[in-house]
């Protein structure tokens, strides 16, 4: 296995310097970033007020999870109006102000598009409920008659990704029990029928609405969903399958060939605009070879590398996935992306050190065995990030990881809000533990998240020393490590570089060169003594005597005379 590639990252189609090929993109989860009006829920003016701290961090772009009109049954991933801002988060004017302020600071803005399903409060779904079976209004969603003598059984056996059945029966306008509608997620999130022309046209309009406002791109939710096998065949996932897909034989509602035509259509729309607007797909597809189909030259520009995110802290596994990602994505002229955390997974300061099984989306709770000590978990997370940010391609950061935040596994049950928690009667904790509002100042109410001290999920007291204000004063803090890495990455242009494997550091150590920077990640090996003739540019944790112990990654540069 080798990390070496004769990859010319400037393939013809790629010849330009499209920003997204090497960008560091910071995910904002608006509910939990900064609250300006004191109601305990983060909002757009809150984001605008804190943009300087993101500029200081040194990111290229930010992606915002949904802030559109929504009853918030799935924290905004249930959209009732795709072209407006939910009053909880502000107004369209607040959005424009935020966009302008971000652009003034050189930060591009990507918004979240949720095309697989809408909210049940969307006008179209309300019209569908009020209309008869077989009507044009119903045809925009997936309504079917039930099985059984009186249609009392769901049309097939599909289960919702959040638990429970994927079908809900409606009461017809005349009051009798009627058809069923499909929802891969919560019952408040009916799936669109993507064979329907009106649906296609509506999403073209939505894309243009945001492009005209000046957004730099879209993160596309459930980008492996949308199209379903028209037969709607019964399907039972293997018991240990990750909830969001990625199985060898895909579910009949994931990875259907028809999705690619949709992204080709959208690609054409984005191309009509200047400024290298980009689409990034959330496609839980495994392996990266298959994932590369989403980023063929006329489709999306990027896709999240979930195989990388799911990899354990294991040298062979990481080497293999890095190697295969670079080969697979460059094979279609796309950059690889890298990601360790987002709003759906256990934060990597905890996850990479967990000993027990933890399937994606399940979350962890107070009784989860093998939760690491904070110091151990964050040390490993810093090593992992220092490795990731040295890789060529584009990297995603999730808000709070630059503070070394860990998963809040000990949220009380009454505080939890993820539909997964409710739909499984508490059997699966869900994702609230990675969504807790950020600590900005150690001694302010709600750690500066909200001036009233309100916070939609309780913040743990142990986060006080992790507040941004505290870390800004500490040279060796996680925050300062991120700043330093992002600056060095930009100076050496690591995002556009090429990997060259350096095998001599022994097993358990991943070492490579990229653009003149030697990267040594000691994952599980014996102590590594650094080679002479090199200066240390950055270390994930301070080292002594030029010795790199386990769970430490170092960036070095050869000293030239
Ligand atoms: C995506 C989002 C997740 C959401 C789901 C349904 O996976 O990242 O947060 O619950 O789609 O929209
Ligand atoms: Ca608010």
Coordinates of C-alpha atoms and ligand atoms in Angstrom, one line a residue:
X1 CA 0.0 0.0 0.0
X2 CA 1.4 3.4 -0.9
X3 CA 0.3 6.9 -0.7
X4 CA 2.2 7.8 -3.8
X5 CA 0.3 8.9 -6.8
X6 CA 1.1 10.3 -10.2
X7 CA -1.8 12.5 -9.7
X8 CA -1.8 15.7 -11.5
X9 CA -4.3 17.6 -9.5
X10 CA -4.5 20.2 -12.2
X11 CA -6.3 18.0 -14.6
X12 CA -7.6 19.8 -17.7
X13 CA -11.1 20.4 -16.3
X14 CA -9.5 21.4 -13.1
X15 CA -7.1 23.7 -14.7
X16 CA -8.5 26.8 -13.0
X17 CA -8.0 27.6 -9.4
X18 CA -11.5 26.9 -8.3
X19 CA -11.6 27.8 -4.6
X20 CA -13.4 24.6 -3.5
X21 CA -10.6 22.3 -4.6
X22 CA -8.5 23.1 -1.6
X23 CA -10.8 25.1 0.7
X24 CA -11.2 24.6 4.4
X25 CA -14.9 24.8 5.0
X26 CA -16.3 25.5 8.4
X27 CA -19.7 24.1 9.3
X28 CA -22.0 26.4 11.2
X29 CA -24.9 24.8 13.0
X30 CA -27.0 28.0 13.3
X31 CA -29.0 26.9 16.4
X32 CA -25.9 26.5 18.4
X33 CA -23.4 29.1 17.2
X34 CA -24.4 32.4 18.7
X35 CA -27.8 33.8 19.9
X36 CA -28.3 37.5 19.4
X37 CA -31.8 38.0 20.9
X38 CA -31.6 35.9 24.0
X39 CA -34.1 33.2 23.2
X40 CA -31.5 30.4 23.6
X41 CA -31.4 29.6 20.0
X42 CA -28.6 30.7 17.7
X43 CA -29.5 33.0 14.8
X44 CA -28.2 34.8 11.8
X45 CA -27.4 38.1 13.5
X46 CA -25.5 36.0 16.0
X47 CA -23.4 34.6 13.3
X48 CA -22.7 38.0 11.8
X49 CA -21.6 39.3 15.2
X50 CA -19.1 36.6 15.5
X51 CA -17.6 36.5 12.0
X52 CA -14.3 38.1 13.1
X53 CA -13.5 35.0 15.1
X54 CA -13.9 32.9 12.0
X55 CA -11.8 35.2 9.9
X56 CA -9.1 35.0 12.6
X57 CA -9.3 31.2 12.5
X58 CA -8.4 31.3 8.9
X59 CA -11.2 29.4 7.1
X60 CA -12.0 29.8 3.4
X61 CA -15.7 29.2 3.5
X62 CA -18.6 28.4 5.8
X63 CA -21.5 26.1 5.3
X64 CA -24.7 26.8 7.3
X65 CA -27.0 24.0 8.3
X66 CA -30.7 25.0 7.4
X67 CA -32.1 28.3 8.6
X68 CA -35.1 28.3 6.3
X69 CA -38.7 28.4 7.4
X70 CA -39.3 25.2 9.4
X71 CA -41.3 23.9 12.3
X72 CA -37.9 22.5 13.5
X73 CA -39.0 18.9 14.0
X74 CA -35.6 17.9 12.8
X75 CA -33.7 21.1 13.7
X76 CA -34.5 22.7 10.3
X77 CA -33.9 19.7 8.1
X78 CA -37.7 19.8 7.7
X79 CA -38.2 22.8 5.4
X80 CA -41.6 24.5 5.0
X81 CA -40.5 27.3 2.8
X82 CA -37.2 27.0 0.9
X83 CA -36.9 30.6 0.0
X84 CA -37.4 32.3 3.3
X85 CA -35.6 32.5 6.7
X86 CA -37.3 31.1 9.7
X87 CA -38.2 33.9 12.2
X88 CA -36.3 31.9 14.8
X89 CA -33.1 32.7 12.9
X90 CA -34.0 36.1 11.5
X91 CA -35.0 37.5 8.2
X92 CA -33.9 37.4 4.6
X93 CA -32.3 40.8 5.3
X94 CA -30.3 39.3 8.1
X95 CA -29.2 36.7 5.7
X96 CA -28.1 39.3 3.2
X97 CA -26.2 41.2 5.9
X98 CA -24.5 38.1 7.0
X99 CA -23.5 37.1 3.5
X100 CA -22.1 40.6 2.8
X101 CA -20.2 40.6 6.1
X102 CA -18.7 37.1 5.3
X103 CA -17.7 38.1 1.8
X104 CA -16.1 41.3 3.1
X105 CA -13.9 39.0 5.2
X106 CA -13.1 36.8 2.3
X107 CA -15.3 34.0 3.6
X108 CA -17.5 32.2 1.1
X109 CA -20.9 31.0 2.1
X110 CA -22.6 27.7 1.3
X111 CA -26.2 27.0 2.3
X112 CA -27.9 23.7 3.0
X113 CA -30.4 22.4 0.4
X114 CA -32.8 19.6 1.6
X115 CA -34.3 18.1 -1.6
X116 CA -35.2 14.6 -0.4
X117 CA -38.1 15.7 1.7
X118 CA -40.0 18.8 2.9
X119 CA -41.7 19.5 6.1
X120 CA -45.3 18.4 6.5
X121 CA -46.0 22.1 6.9
X122 CA -44.9 22.9 3.4
X123 CA -47.7 24.3 1.3
X124 CA -47.4 21.5 -1.2
X125 CA -47.8 18.8 1.5
X126 CA -50.8 20.6 3.0
X127 CA -52.4 20.8 -0.4
X128 CA -51.6 17.1 -1.0
X129 CA -53.4 16.2 2.3
X130 CA -56.4 18.2 1.2
X131 CA -56.6 16.7 -2.2
X132 CA -57.8 13.3 -3.4
X133 CA -55.7 10.2 -4.1
X134 CA -54.4 10.4 -7.6
X135 CA -54.4 14.2 -7.7
X136 CA -51.7 16.4 -9.1
X137 CA -51.1 17.6 -5.5
X138 CA -50.4 14.1 -4.2
X139 CA -48.1 13.3 -7.1
X140 CA -45.4 15.6 -5.8
X141 CA -44.9 13.2 -2.8
X142 CA -45.0 9.5 -2.6
X143 CA -48.5 8.5 -1.6
X144 CA -49.6 4.9 -2.0
X145 CA -52.6 2.7 -1.1
X146 CA -51.9 0.4 1.9
X147 CA -51.7 -3.3 1.7
X148 CA -54.2 -5.6 3.5
X149 CA -57.9 -5.9 3.1
X150 CA -58.7 -2.3 3.9
X151 CA -55.3 -0.8 3.1
X152 CA -54.5 -0.9 6.8
X153 CA -50.9 -2.1 6.3
X154 CA -48.1 0.1 5.0
X155 CA -47.3 -0.2 1.3
X156 CA -44.0 -1.9 2.1
X157 CA -41.7 -2.8 5.1
X158 CA -39.3 0.2 4.9
X159 CA -38.1 1.6 8.2
X160 CA -37.4 5.2 8.9
X161 CA -33.7 6.1 9.4
X162 CA -34.8 7.7 12.7
X163 CA -36.6 4.4 13.7
X164 CA -40.1 3.2 13.3
X165 CA -42.0 2.7 10.0
X166 CA -41.2 4.9 7.0
X167 CA -44.9 5.2 6.1
X168 CA -47.7 7.2 7.8
X169 CA -51.3 6.8 7.0
X170 CA -53.4 9.9 6.4
X171 CA -57.0 10.6 7.0
X172 CA -58.7 11.6 3.8
X173 CA -60.5 14.9 3.5
X174 CA -63.8 13.0 3.9
X175 CA -62.6 11.7 7.3
X176 CA -61.9 8.0 6.4
X177 CA -58.5 6.4 6.9
X178 CA -56.8 6.7 3.6
X179 CA -53.4 6.5 1.7
X180 CA -50.0 6.3 3.2
X181 CA -47.0 8.6 2.5
X182 CA -43.4 7.8 2.5
X183 CA -40.9 9.5 4.9
X184 CA -37.4 8.1 5.1
X185 CA -36.9 10.3 8.2
X186 CA -39.4 11.7 10.6
X187 CA -43.2 11.5 9.8
X188 CA -43.0 15.3 9.6
X189 CA -40.6 14.9 6.7
X190 CA -42.5 13.5 3.6
X191 CA -40.3 12.5 0.7
X192 CA -40.7 14.2 -2.6
X193 CA -41.3 12.2 -5.8
X194 CA -38.3 13.1 -7.9
X195 CA -39.9 11.7 -11.0
X196 CA -42.3 14.6 -10.9
X197 CA -41.6 17.5 -13.2
X198 CA -43.0 20.1 -10.9
X199 CA -40.6 19.0 -8.1
X200 CA -37.7 19.3 -10.5
X201 CA -38.7 22.7 -11.6
X202 CA -39.3 23.9 -8.1
X203 CA -35.8 23.0 -7.1
X204 CA -34.3 24.8 -10.1
X205 CA -36.2 27.8 -8.8
X206 CA -34.9 27.4 -5.3
X207 CA -31.3 27.0 -6.5
X208 CA -31.6 30.2 -8.6
X209 CA -33.2 32.1 -5.6
X210 CA -30.1 31.5 -3.5
X211 CA -27.6 31.9 -6.3
X212 CA -29.1 35.2 -7.2
X213 CA -28.7 36.3 -3.6
X214 CA -25.0 35.5 -3.9
X215 CA -24.3 32.2 -2.2
X216 CA -21.2 30.4 -3.2
X217 CA -22.7 26.9 -3.2
X218 CA -24.9 24.3 -1.7
X219 CA -24.4 21.4 0.6
X220 CA -27.0 18.9 -0.6
X221 CA -28.7 16.9 2.1
X222 CA -29.2 13.1 1.6
X223 CA -27.7 13.4 -1.9
X224 CA -27.8 9.6 -2.3
X225 CA -31.5 9.6 -1.6
X226 CA -34.1 11.5 -3.7
X227 CA -34.8 8.7 -6.3
X228 CA -36.5 5.5 -5.2
X229 CA -36.8 2.2 -6.9
X230 CA -40.2 2.6 -8.6
X231 CA -41.3 -0.9 -7.5
X232 CA -40.9 0.1 -3.9
X233 CA -39.8 -3.4 -3.0
X234 CA -39.6 -4.7 0.6
X235 CA -36.1 -4.3 2.0
X236 CA -34.5 -5.2 5.3
X237 CA -31.1 -3.6 6.0
X238 CA -28.5 -5.9 7.5
X239 CA -28.6 -5.5 11.3
X240 CA -25.3 -3.7 11.7
X241 CA -25.8 -1.4 8.8
X242 CA -25.2 2.3 9.4
X243 CA -28.5 4.1 9.3
X244 CA -27.7 6.5 6.5
X245 CA -26.7 3.8 4.1
X246 CA -23.4 2.8 2.6
X247 CA -24.2 -0.9 2.3
X248 CA -22.6 -3.0 -0.4
X249 CA -26.0 -3.7 -2.0
X250 CA -27.7 -0.4 -1.6
X251 CA -31.2 0.0 -0.2
X252 CA -34.0 0.6 -2.9
X253 CA -34.2 4.2 -1.6
X254 CA -30.4 5.0 -1.8
X255 CA -27.9 5.2 -4.7
X256 CA -30.5 4.8 -7.4
X257 CA -29.0 5.7 -10.9
X258 CA -31.5 8.4 -11.5
X259 CA -30.0 10.8 -8.9
X260 CA -27.1 11.6 -11.2
X261 CA -29.3 13.2 -13.8
X262 CA -30.6 15.6 -11.2
X263 CA -27.1 16.8 -10.3
X264 CA -26.2 17.2 -14.0
X265 CA -29.1 19.5 -14.3
X266 CA -28.1 21.5 -11.2
X267 CA -24.5 21.6 -12.4
X268 CA -25.7 23.3 -15.6
X269 CA -27.6 25.9 -13.5
X270 CA -24.6 26.7 -11.3
X271 CA -22.4 27.0 -14.4
X272 CA -24.6 29.9 -15.6
X273 CA -23.3 31.9 -12.6
X274 CA -19.8 33.4 -12.1
X275 CA -17.5 32.7 -9.2
X276 CA -17.1 28.9 -9.2
X277 CA -20.3 28.1 -7.3
X278 CA -20.1 24.6 -5.9
X279 CA -22.3 21.6 -4.9
X280 CA -21.2 19.4 -2.1
X281 CA -23.2 16.2 -1.7
X282 CA -24.0 14.4 1.6
X283 CA -23.9 11.0 0.1
X284 CA -23.5 8.2 2.6
X285 CA -22.1 5.9 0.0
X286 CA -19.4 3.4 0.6
X287 CA -16.8 3.0 -0.7
X288 CA -15.0 6.1 -2.1
X289 CA -14.9 4.4 -5.5
X290 CA -18.7 4.6 -5.6
X291 CA -18.7 8.0 -4.0
X292 CA -16.6 9.3 -6.9
X293 CA -19.7 8.9 -9.2
X294 CA -21.3 11.9 -7.4
X295 CA -18.4 14.1 -8.5
X296 CA -17.9 13.3 -12.1
X297 CA -17.1 16.4 -14.1
X298 CA -20.6 17.3 -14.9
X299 CA -22.2 16.5 -11.5
X300 CA -21.3 17.7 -8.0
X301 CA -18.0 19.4 -7.2
X302 CA -17.4 17.7 -3.9
X303 CA -18.8 15.0 -1.7
X304 CA -18.2 14.4 2.0
X305 CA -15.7 11.6 2.5
X306 CA -17.6 9.6 5.0
X307 CA -15.3 6.6 4.8
X308 CA -12.6 8.9 6.1
X309 CA -14.8 10.1 8.9
X310 CA -15.8 6.6 9.8
X311 CA -12.2 5.2 9.8
X312 CA -10.8 4.3 13.2
X313 CA -7.6 5.8 14.6
X314 CA -5.6 3.0 13.0
X315 CA -2.6 3.5 10.7
X316 CA -3.4 0.8 8.1
X317 CA -7.0 1.8 7.9
X318 CA -6.2 5.5 7.5
X319 CA -3.4 4.8 5.0
X320 CA -5.8 2.7 2.9
X321 CA -8.6 5.2 2.9
X322 CA -6.3 8.2 2.1
X323 CA -4.7 6.3 -0.7
X324 CA -8.0 5.1 -2.2
X325 CA -9.7 8.5 -1.8
X326 CA -6.9 10.4 -3.7
X327 CA -7.0 7.7 -6.4
X328 CA -10.8 7.6 -6.7
X329 CA -11.5 11.3 -6.7
X330 CA -8.6 12.3 -8.9
X331 CA -9.8 9.6 -11.3
X332 CA -12.8 11.8 -12.0
X333 CA -10.9 15.1 -11.8
X334 CA -12.4 16.0 -8.4
X335 CA -10.6 16.9 -5.2
X336 CA -10.9 14.5 -2.2
X337 CA -12.5 16.0 0.8
X338 CA -11.8 15.1 4.4
X339 CA -14.0 15.5 7.5
X340 CA -13.9 14.3 11.1
X341 CA -17.0 15.8 12.6
X342 CA -20.4 17.2 11.8
X343 CA -23.8 17.7 13.4
X344 CA -24.8 14.0 12.9
X345 CA -21.9 12.1 14.4
X346 CA -20.2 11.9 17.8
X347 CA -17.6 14.6 18.1
X348 CA -14.2 13.3 17.2
X349 CA -12.6 14.4 20.4
X350 CA -14.7 11.6 21.9
X351 CA -15.4 9.3 19.0
X352 CA -11.8 8.4 18.0
X353 CA -11.1 7.1 21.5
X354 CA -14.3 5.2 22.1
X355 CA -13.9 1.5 22.7
X356 CA -17.5 0.3 22.2
X357 CA -19.4 0.0 19.0
X358 CA -21.2 3.2 18.0
X359 CA -23.0 3.1 14.7
X360 CA -23.5 6.5 13.0
X361 CA -26.6 8.4 14.2
X362 CA -27.0 6.3 17.3
X363 CA -25.2 8.7 19.7
X364 CA -23.9 7.9 23.1
X365 CA -25.4 8.4 26.5
X366 CA -24.4 8.5 30.2
X367 CA -24.1 4.7 30.4
X368 CA -22.0 4.2 27.3
X369 CA -18.9 2.1 28.2
X370 CA -15.4 3.3 27.4
X371 CA -15.8 7.1 27.2
X372 CA -12.3 8.5 27.2
X373 CA -10.8 10.9 29.7
X374 CA -11.0 14.4 28.1
X375 CA -7.2 14.9 28.0
X376 CA -6.8 11.6 26.1
X377 CA -9.6 12.2 23.7
X378 CA -8.6 15.7 22.8
X379 CA -5.0 14.7 22.4
X380 CA -5.9 12.1 19.8
X381 CA -8.4 14.5 18.1
X382 CA -5.7 17.1 17.7
X383 CA -3.4 14.5 16.2
X384 CA -6.1 13.5 13.8
X385 CA -6.9 17.1 12.8
X386 CA -3.2 17.8 12.3
X387 CA -3.0 14.8 10.0
X388 CA -6.2 15.8 8.1
X389 CA -5.2 19.4 7.5
X390 CA -2.0 18.3 5.8
X391 CA -3.9 16.3 3.2
X392 CA -4.4 17.7 -0.3
X393 CA -8.0 18.5 -1.2
X394 CA -10.7 20.3 0.8
X395 CA -11.3 19.9 4.5
X396 CA -14.5 20.3 6.5
X397 CA -14.5 21.5 10.1
X398 CA -17.5 21.4 12.4
X399 CA -18.1 24.3 14.7
X400 CA -16.5 23.8 18.2
X401 CA -13.9 21.3 17.1
X402 CA -11.4 24.2 17.0
X403 CA -12.1 24.5 20.7
X404 CA -11.5 20.7 21.2
X405 CA -15.1 20.3 22.3
X406 CA -16.0 16.7 23.2
X407 CA -19.4 15.0 22.9
X408 CA -21.9 15.9 25.6
X409 CA -22.8 12.3 26.4
X410 CA -24.4 13.1 29.7
X411 CA -27.3 15.3 28.5
X412 CA -30.3 14.5 30.6
X413 CA -33.1 12.6 28.8
X414 CA -35.5 15.5 29.3
X415 CA -33.2 17.9 27.4
X416 CA -32.8 15.7 24.3
X417 CA -34.6 16.9 21.2
X418 CA -33.4 14.7 18.3
X419 CA -36.3 12.8 16.7
X420 CA -34.2 9.7 16.8
X421 CA -34.5 9.8 20.6
X422 CA -38.3 10.0 20.5
X423 CA -38.9 7.6 17.6
X424 CA -36.8 4.9 19.4
X425 CA -38.2 5.6 22.8
X426 CA -34.8 6.4 24.1
X427 CA -33.1 3.3 22.7
X428 CA -30.9 5.4 20.5
X429 CA -29.6 8.7 21.9
X430 CA -29.4 10.5 18.6
X431 CA -27.2 13.5 17.8
X432 CA -27.9 16.1 20.5
X433 CA -24.6 15.5 22.1
X434 CA -22.6 17.1 19.3
X435 CA -25.1 20.0 18.9
X436 CA -24.7 21.8 22.3
X437 CA -24.2 25.6 21.9
X438 CA -20.7 26.9 21.8
X439 CA -18.8 28.4 24.7
X440 CA -17.4 31.8 23.7
X441 CA -16.5 33.5 27.1
X442 CA -15.9 31.5 30.2
X443 CA -17.6 33.9 32.7
X444 CA -20.5 35.2 30.7
X445 CA -24.1 33.7 30.9
X446 CA -24.4 30.6 28.7
X447 CA -20.6 31.1 28.1
X448 CA -21.4 34.0 25.9
X449 CA -23.7 32.0 23.6
X450 CA -26.7 34.0 24.8
X451 CA -26.8 37.1 27.0
X452 CA -29.8 35.9 28.9
X453 CA -28.1 32.6 29.8
X454 CA -30.7 30.6 27.8
X455 CA -29.5 27.7 25.8
X456 CA -31.7 25.2 23.9
X457 CA -29.5 22.4 25.1
X458 CA -27.7 22.7 28.4
X459 CA -23.9 23.4 28.2
X460 CA -21.7 21.3 30.5
X461 CA -19.9 23.3 33.3
X462 CA -16.7 21.5 32.3
X463 CA -16.6 23.5 29.1
X464 CA -15.7 26.8 30.9
X465 CA -11.9 26.3 30.4
X466 CA -12.6 25.5 26.7
X467 CA -14.2 28.8 26.0
X468 CA -12.8 30.7 23.0
X469 CA -11.8 33.7 25.2
X470 CA -9.7 31.4 27.4
X471 CA -8.1 29.5 24.6
X472 CA -7.2 32.7 22.7
X473 CA -4.8 33.6 25.6
X474 CA -3.1 30.2 25.6
X475 CA -0.4 29.6 23.0
X476 CA -0.8 25.8 23.1
X477 CA -4.6 25.7 23.1
X478 CA -6.5 23.7 20.6
X479 CA -7.8 27.0 19.1
X480 CA -4.3 28.3 18.5
X481 CA -3.3 24.9 17.0
X482 CA -6.1 25.2 14.5
X483 CA -5.1 28.8 13.7
X484 CA -1.5 27.8 13.2
X485 CA -2.3 24.8 11.0
X486 CA -4.7 26.8 8.8
X487 CA -2.1 29.5 8.3
X488 CA 0.7 27.1 7.5
X489 CA -1.6 25.1 5.2
X490 CA -2.4 28.2 3.3
X491 CA 1.3 29.4 3.1
X492 CA 2.5 26.0 1.8
X493 CA -0.6 25.5 -0.3
X494 CA -1.0 22.0 1.1
X495 CA -4.6 21.9 -0.2
X496 CA -3.3 21.8 -3.8
X497 CA -0.3 19.5 -3.2
X498 CA 0.6 15.9 -3.9
X499 CA 1.3 13.2 -1.4
X500 CA 4.5 11.2 -1.3
X501 CA 4.8 8.4 1.1
X502 CA 7.7 8.3 3.6
X503 CA 7.9 4.7 4.8
X504 CA 10.9 4.8 7.1
X505 CA 9.2 5.6 10.4
X506 CA 7.9 2.1 11.1
X507 CA 4.6 0.5 11.8
X508 CA 1.9 2.4 13.5
X509 CA 3.2 5.7 12.0
X510 CA 1.8 7.4 9.0
X511 CA 4.3 9.7 7.3
X512 CA 4.3 11.6 4.0
X513 CA 5.5 14.7 2.3
X514 CA 3.2 17.3 0.8
X515 CA 4.5 20.4 -0.8
X516 CA 7.8 20.3 1.1
X517 CA 6.2 19.6 4.4
X518 CA 7.0 16.3 6.1
X519 CA 4.1 15.1 8.1
X520 CA 4.6 12.4 10.8
X521 CA 1.6 11.0 12.5
X522 CA 2.4 8.6 15.3
X523 CA -0.9 6.7 15.5
X524 CA 0.1 3.6 17.5
X525 CA 3.8 3.2 17.0
X526 CA 6.8 3.3 19.2
X527 CA 8.3 6.8 20.0
X528 CA 9.6 8.4 16.9
X529 CA 12.8 10.4 16.9
X530 CA 12.6 13.3 14.4
X531 CA 15.2 13.3 11.7
X532 CA 18.0 15.8 11.8
X533 CA 18.1 18.7 9.5
X534 CA 14.4 19.5 10.0
X535 CA 12.7 22.3 11.8
X536 CA 9.3 21.7 13.5
X537 CA 6.6 23.8 12.0
X538 CA 3.7 22.5 14.2
X539 CA 2.9 19.7 16.6
X540 CA -0.5 18.6 17.7
X541 CA 0.7 18.5 21.3
X542 CA 4.0 20.0 22.5
X543 CA 6.8 17.5 22.3
X544 CA 10.1 17.1 24.2
X545 CA 13.5 16.1 22.9
X546 CA 12.4 15.8 19.3
X547 CA 10.5 12.7 20.3
X548 CA 7.0 12.1 18.9
X549 CA 5.0 9.8 21.1
X550 CA 1.7 8.1 20.2
X551 CA -1.3 10.3 19.4
X552 CA 0.9 13.1 18.2
X553 CA 1.3 14.5 14.7
X554 CA 4.1 16.8 13.7
X555 CA 4.7 19.0 10.6
X556 CA 8.4 19.5 9.7
X557 CA 10.3 21.3 7.1
X558 CA 13.8 20.5 5.9
X559 CA 16.3 23.1 6.8
X560 CA 18.0 24.5 3.7
X561 CA 21.2 26.4 3.9
Ligands
LIG1 C1 -29.0 14.7 6.8 C2 -28.7 15.7 7.8 C3 -29.4 15.3 9.1 C4 -30.9 15.2 8.9 C5 -31.2 14.3 7.7 C6 -32.6 14.4 7.3 O1 -28.4 13.5 7.1 O2 -27.4 15.9 8.0 O3 -29.1 16.2 10.2 O4 -31.5 14.7 10.0 O5 -30.4 14.5 6.6 O6 -32.8 15.6 6.6
LIG2 CA1 -32.0 33.6 18.9

